[in-house]
Every structure is written in structure tokens, then in C-alpha cells.
Amino acid sequence: LEFPARLLGKAMADARSAMQCSELDSLRSIVQDSLGKHMFDNAIFFADKLVTMSWAAPDDVYRLGQAFLFTKQYRRALNLLQKTKHATSSTRFRYMTAKCLAECQEWDECLATLDDDALQVAQAEATITGSNGDGRVCLLSAMLLLKGYVYEALENWPLAARSYCEALRAEPLNYEALDRLVSNHMLSSDEQKALLADLEPALAASGLEWLRLYYGCKLSPDLGKQLAEMHKRAMADPSSVDDGLGLTTQHTLGDGKAAAEAEAPQSALELCKALHALLRVLWSGQYSSCSPHELVQAVWTHVGAQFASRRQHDAQEFLLFLLSRIADELGRTPTRRVVVDDLFGC
């Protein structure tokens, strides 16, 4: 009589376990569906119960942490990760922890979380798994991007630029890193061209030709100008471009870089563009200081050879020169006034 009783008890335990697994799977579906429908409070309620019932299973903890991040409850997310001892248990949890610390403006703790050892582990995982064209941004690139944000918040521009470049080299699909580099003018023209050369093989392997063109225009102004001229010619006379713009453009971005740079005409608005970029940075209110290297380069290279000797010059003389050249670039003629004339009476 005891043997059947033991079998019955085991069967009942297995049935309870199966019911519990089914219940947990149902809760996970509810949480995922709530997140997809932006019902974040609903997701948090069920995810919290799910973490308790599954004894803090890593995937369930991660779901609850995501729900906290979506609702900007970064302290609660940090408390969850620390309480369940998942804060640095894996690369994805380490990245989530660092993200919460950055949002709480705890910069030093964030950088400590994203230390060299953590990046090496992420690098090893990226090497093992590979991207395989699965359309996902690797965690290593995301961690380097976050590190760049932190350095930018600390106004450490060289390290921020280096982190963004490393993020792009780790994953060319990380557009945010490219945008930070270009929008904040963190690289010189030569550095941008070198970065484009580094990204070229990966961009070509991705099969996204339009992305290659876009990155080429963003990082190499000369290539962008030539592509714009080619597009204008194609619109005016479609027969002038062989087999559409794609084949010619591919040649330009590939072996014809030197020829493109040699043939691309200098922009008539070079000084205006450099000054406009500098004023955008100054008026953004995001930075306490900036380096006007592009404006200086434009003055030296394109319009002001007399100022390239690095000798001391009179400030009023330079201002008059600058205003006069900007007015000329804007198309001032003896019979046509431009905005510089109206503002400064040049």
C-alpha cells in the first residue's frame, strides 16, 4: 500500500510543477504583451509577481528591469539588480546596471561598471556569437556608446570621441555613435576619412549599399559633394549616368576615393559652413567650451593664407576679413546687399 502512495505523491508533485510552469509561461506572455502595448504599469505588476514565483530567474528579472527602465524608474531597477545579485552577473545585466547609473548621473560608478575587464568579456562574446547579419547591435558597441555618453557628460571630449569611434568599429550599425561624432564635430577631416576607411569593409559586407553612401556623405564631405553633383546631373540628364547612380557611386566609395577627392571642387560656402557649425555648438547650451578647429582650418586652407603663418595678428583686422569673406561667399555684389551688410554695415 505504501508503494502506490509514494507514486501518487510523486505524480501530484509533478502535476503541481507542470501547472506552475504553465502559469509562469502565461505570466511571461502577459508581461511581454503589456510591454509591446506600452502598458508599463501592467507589465511591472505581473513581472514583479513573476520574479517572486520563479525565484528570481534571470530572464524574469531582466523583464522587470526593462519595465522599470521604460518608465524611468532607474533607482528601482538598480535596487532590483542588486537585491537579486544580477547587477554584474552577465554582460546584459552589467549594461543595464551601467545604463541606470548613467541616468542617475553617477558617472564614476557607471565607468567602473564598464571597465576594461567588462569590455573584454563583451568582446569575447561578440567574437563567439558574431553578428551574422541578424540585424542586432552587439552589446559591446552599446557599452562603448554609453561610455562615450558618460565622457561627454564629464566634458572629456578626447575619450568621448575615442569611445564613439570604438563603438562604430565594433558595430557599424550603431548610428548613434556616428551622429554624436559628426553633430558635435569631435573629429578632424582626416580622422573622419580614416574612420570611414576602417568602416568600409564591414559596411560593404552588410549589403546595405544606401548605408555605405550615407556614411560616406557624413564622414567625407568631398564624397558627399561629388555624389550631390552626380545626382543633379542624373536628374537633369538620366542618360549621363551609367546604369543609375549606384554603380558609379560604388566605384567612388571604393577604389576611386583619391580621384574623388582630387576632382571634387571646393565649396563656395566653406567659411560660412564652418562658422555655422561653430555657432550651432555654442548656441546648443550643452557645452561649457568647444574648439573652433574647423573654422580655423577653413580660414587657413580656403580663404585666409595670410593668417596661416601662426604669427600674431590684429583682432579687428581678422574680424573685418572674416565679415568681408562671408559676405562674398553669400554673393554680395555692388548692386546686391547680403545679411552681413545689414547687420554690420560692411
PDB file of C-alpha atoms in Angstrom, residues 105-314:
ATOM      1  CA  GLN A 105      24.237  60.764 -13.218  1.00  0.00           C
ATOM      2  CA  GLU A 106      26.504  58.540 -11.155  1.00  0.00           C
ATOM      3  CA  TRP A 107      29.277  58.845 -13.711  1.00  0.00           C
ATOM      4  CA  ASP A 108      32.174  57.293 -11.793  1.00  0.00           C
ATOM      5  CA  GLU A 109      30.144  54.232 -10.804  1.00  0.00           C
ATOM      6  CA  CYS A 110      28.999  53.848 -14.410  1.00  0.00           C
ATOM      7  CA  LEU A 111      32.573  53.938 -15.729  1.00  0.00           C
ATOM      8  CA  ALA A 112      33.627  51.438 -13.067  1.00  0.00           C
ATOM      9  CA  THR A 113      30.863  49.105 -14.236  1.00  0.00           C
ATOM     10  CA  LEU A 114      32.063  49.451 -17.836  1.00  0.00           C
ATOM     11  CA  ASP A 115      35.706  48.772 -17.006  1.00  0.00           C
ATOM     12  CA  ASP A 116      38.226  47.143 -19.333  1.00  0.00           C
ATOM     13  CA  ASP A 117      37.528  43.657 -17.986  1.00  0.00           C
ATOM     14  CA  ALA A 118      33.808  44.005 -18.756  1.00  0.00           C
ATOM     15  CA  LEU A 119      34.568  45.230 -22.275  1.00  0.00           C
ATOM     16  CA  GLN A 120      36.934  42.304 -22.846  1.00  0.00           C
ATOM     17  CA  VAL A 121      34.212  39.863 -21.821  1.00  0.00           C
ATOM     18  CA  ALA A 122      31.764  41.603 -24.183  1.00  0.00           C
ATOM     19  CA  GLN A 123      34.388  41.475 -26.935  1.00  0.00           C
ATOM     20  CA  ALA A 124      34.872  37.747 -26.404  1.00  0.00           C
ATOM     21  CA  GLU A 125      31.104  37.155 -26.527  1.00  0.00           C
ATOM     22  CA  ALA A 126      30.801  39.230 -29.716  1.00  0.00           C
ATOM     23  CA  THR A 127      33.623  37.222 -31.290  1.00  0.00           C
ATOM     24  CA  ILE A 128      31.963  33.914 -30.388  1.00  0.00           C
ATOM     25  CA  THR A 129      28.411  34.791 -31.411  1.00  0.00           C
ATOM     26  CA  GLY A 130      29.170  37.133 -34.315  1.00  0.00           C
ATOM     27  CA  SER A 131      26.583  39.379 -35.929  1.00  0.00           C
ATOM     28  CA  ASN A 132      25.765  37.051 -38.871  1.00  0.00           C
ATOM     29  CA  GLY A 133      23.666  39.843 -40.352  1.00  0.00           C
ATOM     30  CA  ASP A 134      20.934  39.246 -37.779  1.00  0.00           C
ATOM     31  CA  GLY A 135      20.104  42.951 -37.552  1.00  0.00           C
ATOM     32  CA  ARG A 136      21.139  43.322 -33.919  1.00  0.00           C
ATOM     33  CA  VAL A 137      23.624  45.785 -32.405  1.00  0.00           C
ATOM     34  CA  CYS A 138      26.147  43.914 -30.283  1.00  0.00           C
ATOM     35  CA  LEU A 139      26.331  44.691 -26.573  1.00  0.00           C
ATOM     36  CA  LEU A 140      29.989  45.687 -26.868  1.00  0.00           C
ATOM     37  CA  SER A 141      29.067  48.555 -29.188  1.00  0.00           C
ATOM     38  CA  ALA A 142      26.197  49.613 -26.918  1.00  0.00           C
ATOM     39  CA  MET A 143      28.513  49.631 -23.884  1.00  0.00           C
ATOM     40  CA  LEU A 144      31.112  51.731 -25.709  1.00  0.00           C
ATOM     41  CA  LEU A 145      28.383  54.146 -26.819  1.00  0.00           C
ATOM     42  CA  LEU A 146      27.232  54.524 -23.217  1.00  0.00           C
ATOM     43  CA  LYS A 147      30.815  55.076 -22.133  1.00  0.00           C
ATOM     44  CA  GLY A 148      31.095  57.847 -24.713  1.00  0.00           C
ATOM     45  CA  TYR A 149      27.940  59.499 -23.324  1.00  0.00           C
ATOM     46  CA  VAL A 150      29.460  59.470 -19.839  1.00  0.00           C
ATOM     47  CA  TYR A 151      32.749  61.004 -21.013  1.00  0.00           C
ATOM     48  CA  GLU A 152      30.774  63.616 -22.931  1.00  0.00           C
ATOM     49  CA  ALA A 153      28.813  64.477 -19.782  1.00  0.00           C
ATOM     50  CA  LEU A 154      32.151  64.845 -17.967  1.00  0.00           C
ATOM     51  CA  GLU A 155      33.366  67.073 -20.847  1.00  0.00           C
ATOM     52  CA  ASN A 156      36.223  64.721 -21.599  1.00  0.00           C
ATOM     53  CA  TRP A 157      35.995  65.147 -25.369  1.00  0.00           C
ATOM     54  CA  PRO A 158      39.032  63.057 -26.464  1.00  0.00           C
ATOM     55  CA  LEU A 159      37.883  59.977 -24.537  1.00  0.00           C
ATOM     56  CA  ALA A 160      34.297  60.509 -25.674  1.00  0.00           C
ATOM     57  CA  ALA A 161      35.403  60.629 -29.309  1.00  0.00           C
ATOM     58  CA  ARG A 162      37.556  57.526 -28.856  1.00  0.00           C
ATOM     59  CA  SER A 163      34.665  55.609 -27.269  1.00  0.00           C
ATOM     60  CA  TYR A 164      32.287  56.562 -30.083  1.00  0.00           C
ATOM     61  CA  CYS A 165      34.840  55.515 -32.713  1.00  0.00           C
ATOM     62  CA  GLU A 166      35.376  52.174 -30.964  1.00  0.00           C
ATOM     63  CA  ALA A 167      31.599  51.689 -30.789  1.00  0.00           C
ATOM     64  CA  LEU A 168      31.334  52.225 -34.546  1.00  0.00           C
ATOM     65  CA  ARG A 169      34.226  49.895 -35.289  1.00  0.00           C
ATOM     66  CA  ALA A 170      32.646  47.231 -33.090  1.00  0.00           C
ATOM     67  CA  GLU A 171      29.282  47.639 -34.854  1.00  0.00           C
ATOM     68  CA  PRO A 172      28.870  49.892 -37.926  1.00  0.00           C
ATOM     69  CA  LEU A 173      25.067  49.773 -37.445  1.00  0.00           C
ATOM     70  CA  ASN A 174      25.445  51.910 -34.319  1.00  0.00           C
ATOM     71  CA  TYR A 175      24.232  55.139 -35.905  1.00  0.00           C
ATOM     72  CA  GLU A 176      24.032  56.981 -32.569  1.00  0.00           C
ATOM     73  CA  ALA A 177      27.814  56.866 -32.243  1.00  0.00           C
ATOM     74  CA  LEU A 178      28.227  58.329 -35.741  1.00  0.00           C
ATOM     75  CA  ASP A 179      25.682  61.046 -35.012  1.00  0.00           C
ATOM     76  CA  ARG A 180      27.448  62.104 -31.805  1.00  0.00           C
ATOM     77  CA  LEU A 181      30.800  62.290 -33.584  1.00  0.00           C
ATOM     78  CA  VAL A 182      29.551  64.309 -36.540  1.00  0.00           C
ATOM     79  CA  SER A 183      26.995  66.534 -34.793  1.00  0.00           C
ATOM     80  CA  ASN A 184      29.473  67.583 -32.091  1.00  0.00           C
ATOM     81  CA  HIS A 185      32.404  67.976 -34.511  1.00  0.00           C
ATOM     82  CA  MET A 186      34.625  65.665 -32.473  1.00  0.00           C
ATOM     83  CA  LEU A 187      36.855  64.569 -35.357  1.00  0.00           C
ATOM     84  CA  SER A 188      39.014  66.405 -37.838  1.00  0.00           C
ATOM     85  CA  SER A 189      38.544  65.841 -41.560  1.00  0.00           C
ATOM     86  CA  ASP A 190      41.479  63.431 -41.700  1.00  0.00           C
ATOM     87  CA  GLU A 191      40.175  61.484 -38.699  1.00  0.00           C
ATOM     88  CA  GLN A 192      36.735  61.205 -40.314  1.00  0.00           C
ATOM     89  CA  LYS A 193      38.236  59.847 -43.524  1.00  0.00           C
ATOM     90  CA  ALA A 194      40.338  57.343 -41.553  1.00  0.00           C
ATOM     91  CA  LEU A 195      37.234  56.182 -39.677  1.00  0.00           C
ATOM     92  CA  LEU A 196      35.339  55.783 -42.954  1.00  0.00           C
ATOM     93  CA  ALA A 197      38.180  53.657 -44.327  1.00  0.00           C
ATOM     94  CA  ASP A 198      38.003  51.439 -41.228  1.00  0.00           C
ATOM     95  CA  LEU A 199      34.230  51.010 -41.571  1.00  0.00           C
ATOM     96  CA  GLU A 200      34.239  50.411 -45.330  1.00  0.00           C
ATOM     97  CA  PRO A 201      34.794  46.601 -45.261  1.00  0.00           C
ATOM     98  CA  ALA A 202      32.061  45.992 -42.674  1.00  0.00           C
ATOM     99  CA  LEU A 203      29.625  48.300 -44.466  1.00  0.00           C
ATOM    100  CA  ALA A 204      30.299  46.533 -47.745  1.00  0.00           C
ATOM    101  CA  ALA A 205      29.759  43.140 -46.104  1.00  0.00           C
ATOM    102  CA  SER A 206      26.426  44.280 -44.630  1.00  0.00           C
ATOM    103  CA  GLY A 207      24.932  44.558 -48.105  1.00  0.00           C
ATOM    104  CA  LEU A 208      23.318  47.898 -47.215  1.00  0.00           C
ATOM    105  CA  GLU A 209      24.573  49.999 -50.104  1.00  0.00           C
ATOM    106  CA  TRP A 210      22.500  53.021 -49.090  1.00  0.00           C
ATOM    107  CA  LEU A 211      24.157  52.940 -45.656  1.00  0.00           C
ATOM    108  CA  ARG A 212      27.605  52.980 -47.252  1.00  0.00           C
ATOM    109  CA  LEU A 213      26.597  56.036 -49.241  1.00  0.00           C
ATOM    110  CA  TYR A 214      25.131  57.761 -46.207  1.00  0.00           C
ATOM    111  CA  TYR A 215      28.201  57.141 -44.033  1.00  0.00           C
ATOM    112  CA  GLY A 216      30.401  58.302 -46.884  1.00  0.00           C
ATOM    113  CA  CYS A 217      28.492  61.585 -47.138  1.00  0.00           C
ATOM    114  CA  LYS A 218      28.575  62.116 -43.356  1.00  0.00           C
ATOM    115  CA  LEU A 219      32.268  61.343 -42.846  1.00  0.00           C
ATOM    116  CA  SER A 220      33.747  62.605 -46.113  1.00  0.00           C
ATOM    117  CA  PRO A 221      32.318  65.968 -47.252  1.00  0.00           C
ATOM    118  CA  ASP A 222      34.219  65.749 -50.546  1.00  0.00           C
ATOM    119  CA  LEU A 223      32.493  62.481 -51.410  1.00  0.00           C
ATOM    120  CA  GLY A 224      29.169  63.970 -50.378  1.00  0.00           C
ATOM    121  CA  LYS A 225      29.658  66.937 -52.688  1.00  0.00           C
ATOM    122  CA  GLN A 226      30.560  64.715 -55.590  1.00  0.00           C
ATOM    123  CA  LEU A 227      27.538  62.481 -55.005  1.00  0.00           C
ATOM    124  CA  ALA A 228      25.305  65.560 -54.876  1.00  0.00           C
ATOM    125  CA  GLU A 229      26.707  66.776 -58.190  1.00  0.00           C
ATOM    126  CA  MET A 230      26.235  63.323 -59.722  1.00  0.00           C
ATOM    127  CA  HIS A 231      22.634  63.278 -58.508  1.00  0.00           C
ATOM    128  CA  LYS A 232      21.973  66.705 -60.040  1.00  0.00           C
ATOM    129  CA  ARG A 233      23.411  65.574 -63.360  1.00  0.00           C
ATOM    130  CA  ALA A 234      21.354  62.383 -63.219  1.00  0.00           C
ATOM    131  CA  MET A 235      18.170  64.357 -62.548  1.00  0.00           C
ATOM    132  CA  ALA A 236      18.921  66.750 -65.397  1.00  0.00           C
ATOM    133  CA  ASP A 237      20.034  64.069 -67.873  1.00  0.00           C
ATOM    134  CA  PRO A 238      19.406  60.449 -66.787  1.00  0.00           C
ATOM    135  CA  SER A 239      21.356  59.123 -69.779  1.00  0.00           C
ATOM    136  CA  SER A 240      24.556  60.743 -68.480  1.00  0.00           C
ATOM    137  CA  VAL A 241      24.842  58.219 -65.637  1.00  0.00           C
ATOM    138  CA  ASP A 242      25.613  54.573 -66.464  1.00  0.00           C
ATOM    139  CA  ASP A 243      23.066  52.108 -65.035  1.00  0.00           C
ATOM    140  CA  GLY A 244      21.811  54.595 -62.454  1.00  0.00           C
ATOM    141  CA  LEU A 245      23.724  56.232 -59.620  1.00  0.00           C
ATOM    142  CA  GLY A 246      24.549  53.034 -57.738  1.00  0.00           C
ATOM    143  CA  LEU A 247      27.405  51.613 -59.827  1.00  0.00           C
ATOM    144  CA  THR A 248      29.164  54.919 -60.233  1.00  0.00           C
ATOM    145  CA  THR A 249      28.749  55.660 -56.541  1.00  0.00           C
ATOM    146  CA  GLN A 250      30.119  52.281 -55.530  1.00  0.00           C
ATOM    147  CA  HIS A 251      33.237  52.991 -57.564  1.00  0.00           C
ATOM    148  CA  THR A 252      33.554  56.373 -55.892  1.00  0.00           C
ATOM    149  CA  LEU A 253      33.390  54.905 -52.394  1.00  0.00           C
ATOM    150  CA  GLY A 254      35.755  52.099 -53.262  1.00  0.00           C
ATOM    151  CA  ASP A 255      38.943  52.419 -55.247  1.00  0.00           C
ATOM    152  CA  GLY A 256      38.188  55.912 -56.554  1.00  0.00           C
ATOM    153  CA  LYS A 257      38.481  57.806 -53.259  1.00  0.00           C
ATOM    154  CA  ALA A 258      41.669  59.607 -54.236  1.00  0.00           C
ATOM    155  CA  ALA A 259      40.226  60.621 -57.584  1.00  0.00           C
ATOM    156  CA  ALA A 260      37.037  61.847 -55.919  1.00  0.00           C
ATOM    157  CA  GLU A 261      38.983  63.993 -53.502  1.00  0.00           C
ATOM    158  CA  ALA A 262      41.115  65.397 -56.316  1.00  0.00           C
ATOM    159  CA  GLU A 263      38.175  66.173 -58.594  1.00  0.00           C
ATOM    160  CA  ALA A 264      35.705  67.473 -56.006  1.00  0.00           C
ATOM    161  CA  PRO A 265      35.519  71.283 -56.248  1.00  0.00           C
ATOM    162  CA  GLN A 266      35.975  73.413 -53.184  1.00  0.00           C
ATOM    163  CA  SER A 267      32.678  74.671 -51.829  1.00  0.00           C
ATOM    164  CA  ALA A 268      31.972  78.349 -52.341  1.00  0.00           C
ATOM    165  CA  LEU A 269      30.466  78.418 -48.822  1.00  0.00           C
ATOM    166  CA  GLU A 270      33.307  76.701 -46.950  1.00  0.00           C
ATOM    167  CA  LEU A 271      33.828  79.518 -44.422  1.00  0.00           C
ATOM    168  CA  CYS A 272      30.094  80.037 -43.895  1.00  0.00           C
ATOM    169  CA  LYS A 273      29.594  76.328 -43.197  1.00  0.00           C
ATOM    170  CA  ALA A 274      32.447  76.228 -40.684  1.00  0.00           C
ATOM    171  CA  LEU A 275      31.128  79.312 -38.874  1.00  0.00           C
ATOM    172  CA  HIS A 276      27.592  77.913 -38.911  1.00  0.00           C
ATOM    173  CA  ALA A 277      28.782  74.645 -37.353  1.00  0.00           C
ATOM    174  CA  LEU A 278      30.647  76.517 -34.620  1.00  0.00           C
ATOM    175  CA  LEU A 279      27.652  78.712 -33.785  1.00  0.00           C
ATOM    176  CA  ARG A 280      25.368  75.657 -33.596  1.00  0.00           C
ATOM    177  CA  VAL A 281      27.631  74.117 -30.966  1.00  0.00           C
ATOM    178  CA  LEU A 282      27.891  77.368 -28.995  1.00  0.00           C
ATOM    179  CA  TRP A 283      24.149  78.043 -29.063  1.00  0.00           C
ATOM    180  CA  SER A 284      23.171  74.482 -28.178  1.00  0.00           C
ATOM    181  CA  GLY A 285      23.851  75.187 -24.495  1.00  0.00           C
ATOM    182  CA  GLN A 286      25.211  71.657 -23.988  1.00  0.00           C
ATOM    183  CA  TYR A 287      28.881  72.530 -23.558  1.00  0.00           C
ATOM    184  CA  SER A 288      30.922  74.894 -21.430  1.00  0.00           C
ATOM    185  CA  SER A 289      33.708  75.066 -24.035  1.00  0.00           C
ATOM    186  CA  CYS A 290      34.497  73.954 -27.566  1.00  0.00           C
ATOM    187  CA  SER A 291      37.392  74.002 -30.035  1.00  0.00           C
ATOM    188  CA  PRO A 292      36.874  76.037 -33.259  1.00  0.00           C
ATOM    189  CA  HIS A 293      39.280  73.843 -35.216  1.00  0.00           C
ATOM    190  CA  GLU A 294      37.037  73.583 -38.300  1.00  0.00           C
ATOM    191  CA  LEU A 295      36.726  77.366 -38.585  1.00  0.00           C
ATOM    192  CA  VAL A 296      40.480  77.782 -38.169  1.00  0.00           C
ATOM    193  CA  GLN A 297      41.098  75.081 -40.766  1.00  0.00           C
ATOM    194  CA  ALA A 298      38.693  76.775 -43.175  1.00  0.00           C
ATOM    195  CA  VAL A 299      40.459  80.097 -42.727  1.00  0.00           C
ATOM    196  CA  TRP A 300      43.901  78.572 -43.236  1.00  0.00           C
ATOM    197  CA  THR A 301      43.060  76.232 -46.099  1.00  0.00           C
ATOM    198  CA  HIS A 302      40.461  78.001 -48.182  1.00  0.00           C
ATOM    199  CA  VAL A 303      40.312  81.735 -47.695  1.00  0.00           C
ATOM    200  CA  GLY A 304      42.980  83.131 -45.429  1.00  0.00           C
ATOM    201  CA  ALA A 305      46.507  82.098 -46.372  1.00  0.00           C
ATOM    202  CA  GLN A 306      47.826  85.289 -44.791  1.00  0.00           C
ATOM    203  CA  PHE A 307      46.632  84.014 -41.396  1.00  0.00           C
ATOM    204  CA  ALA A 308      48.227  80.575 -41.735  1.00  0.00           C
ATOM    205  CA  SER A 309      51.682  81.667 -40.569  1.00  0.00           C
ATOM    206  CA  ARG A 310      50.648  81.286 -36.885  1.00  0.00           C
ATOM    207  CA  ARG A 311      52.003  84.768 -36.158  1.00  0.00           C
ATOM    208  CA  GLN A 312      50.046  87.215 -34.046  1.00  0.00           C
ATOM    209  CA  HIS A 313      47.512  89.309 -35.978  1.00  0.00           C
ATOM    210  CA  ASP A 314      45.263  92.209 -35.122  1.00  0.00           C
TER     211      ASP A 314
END
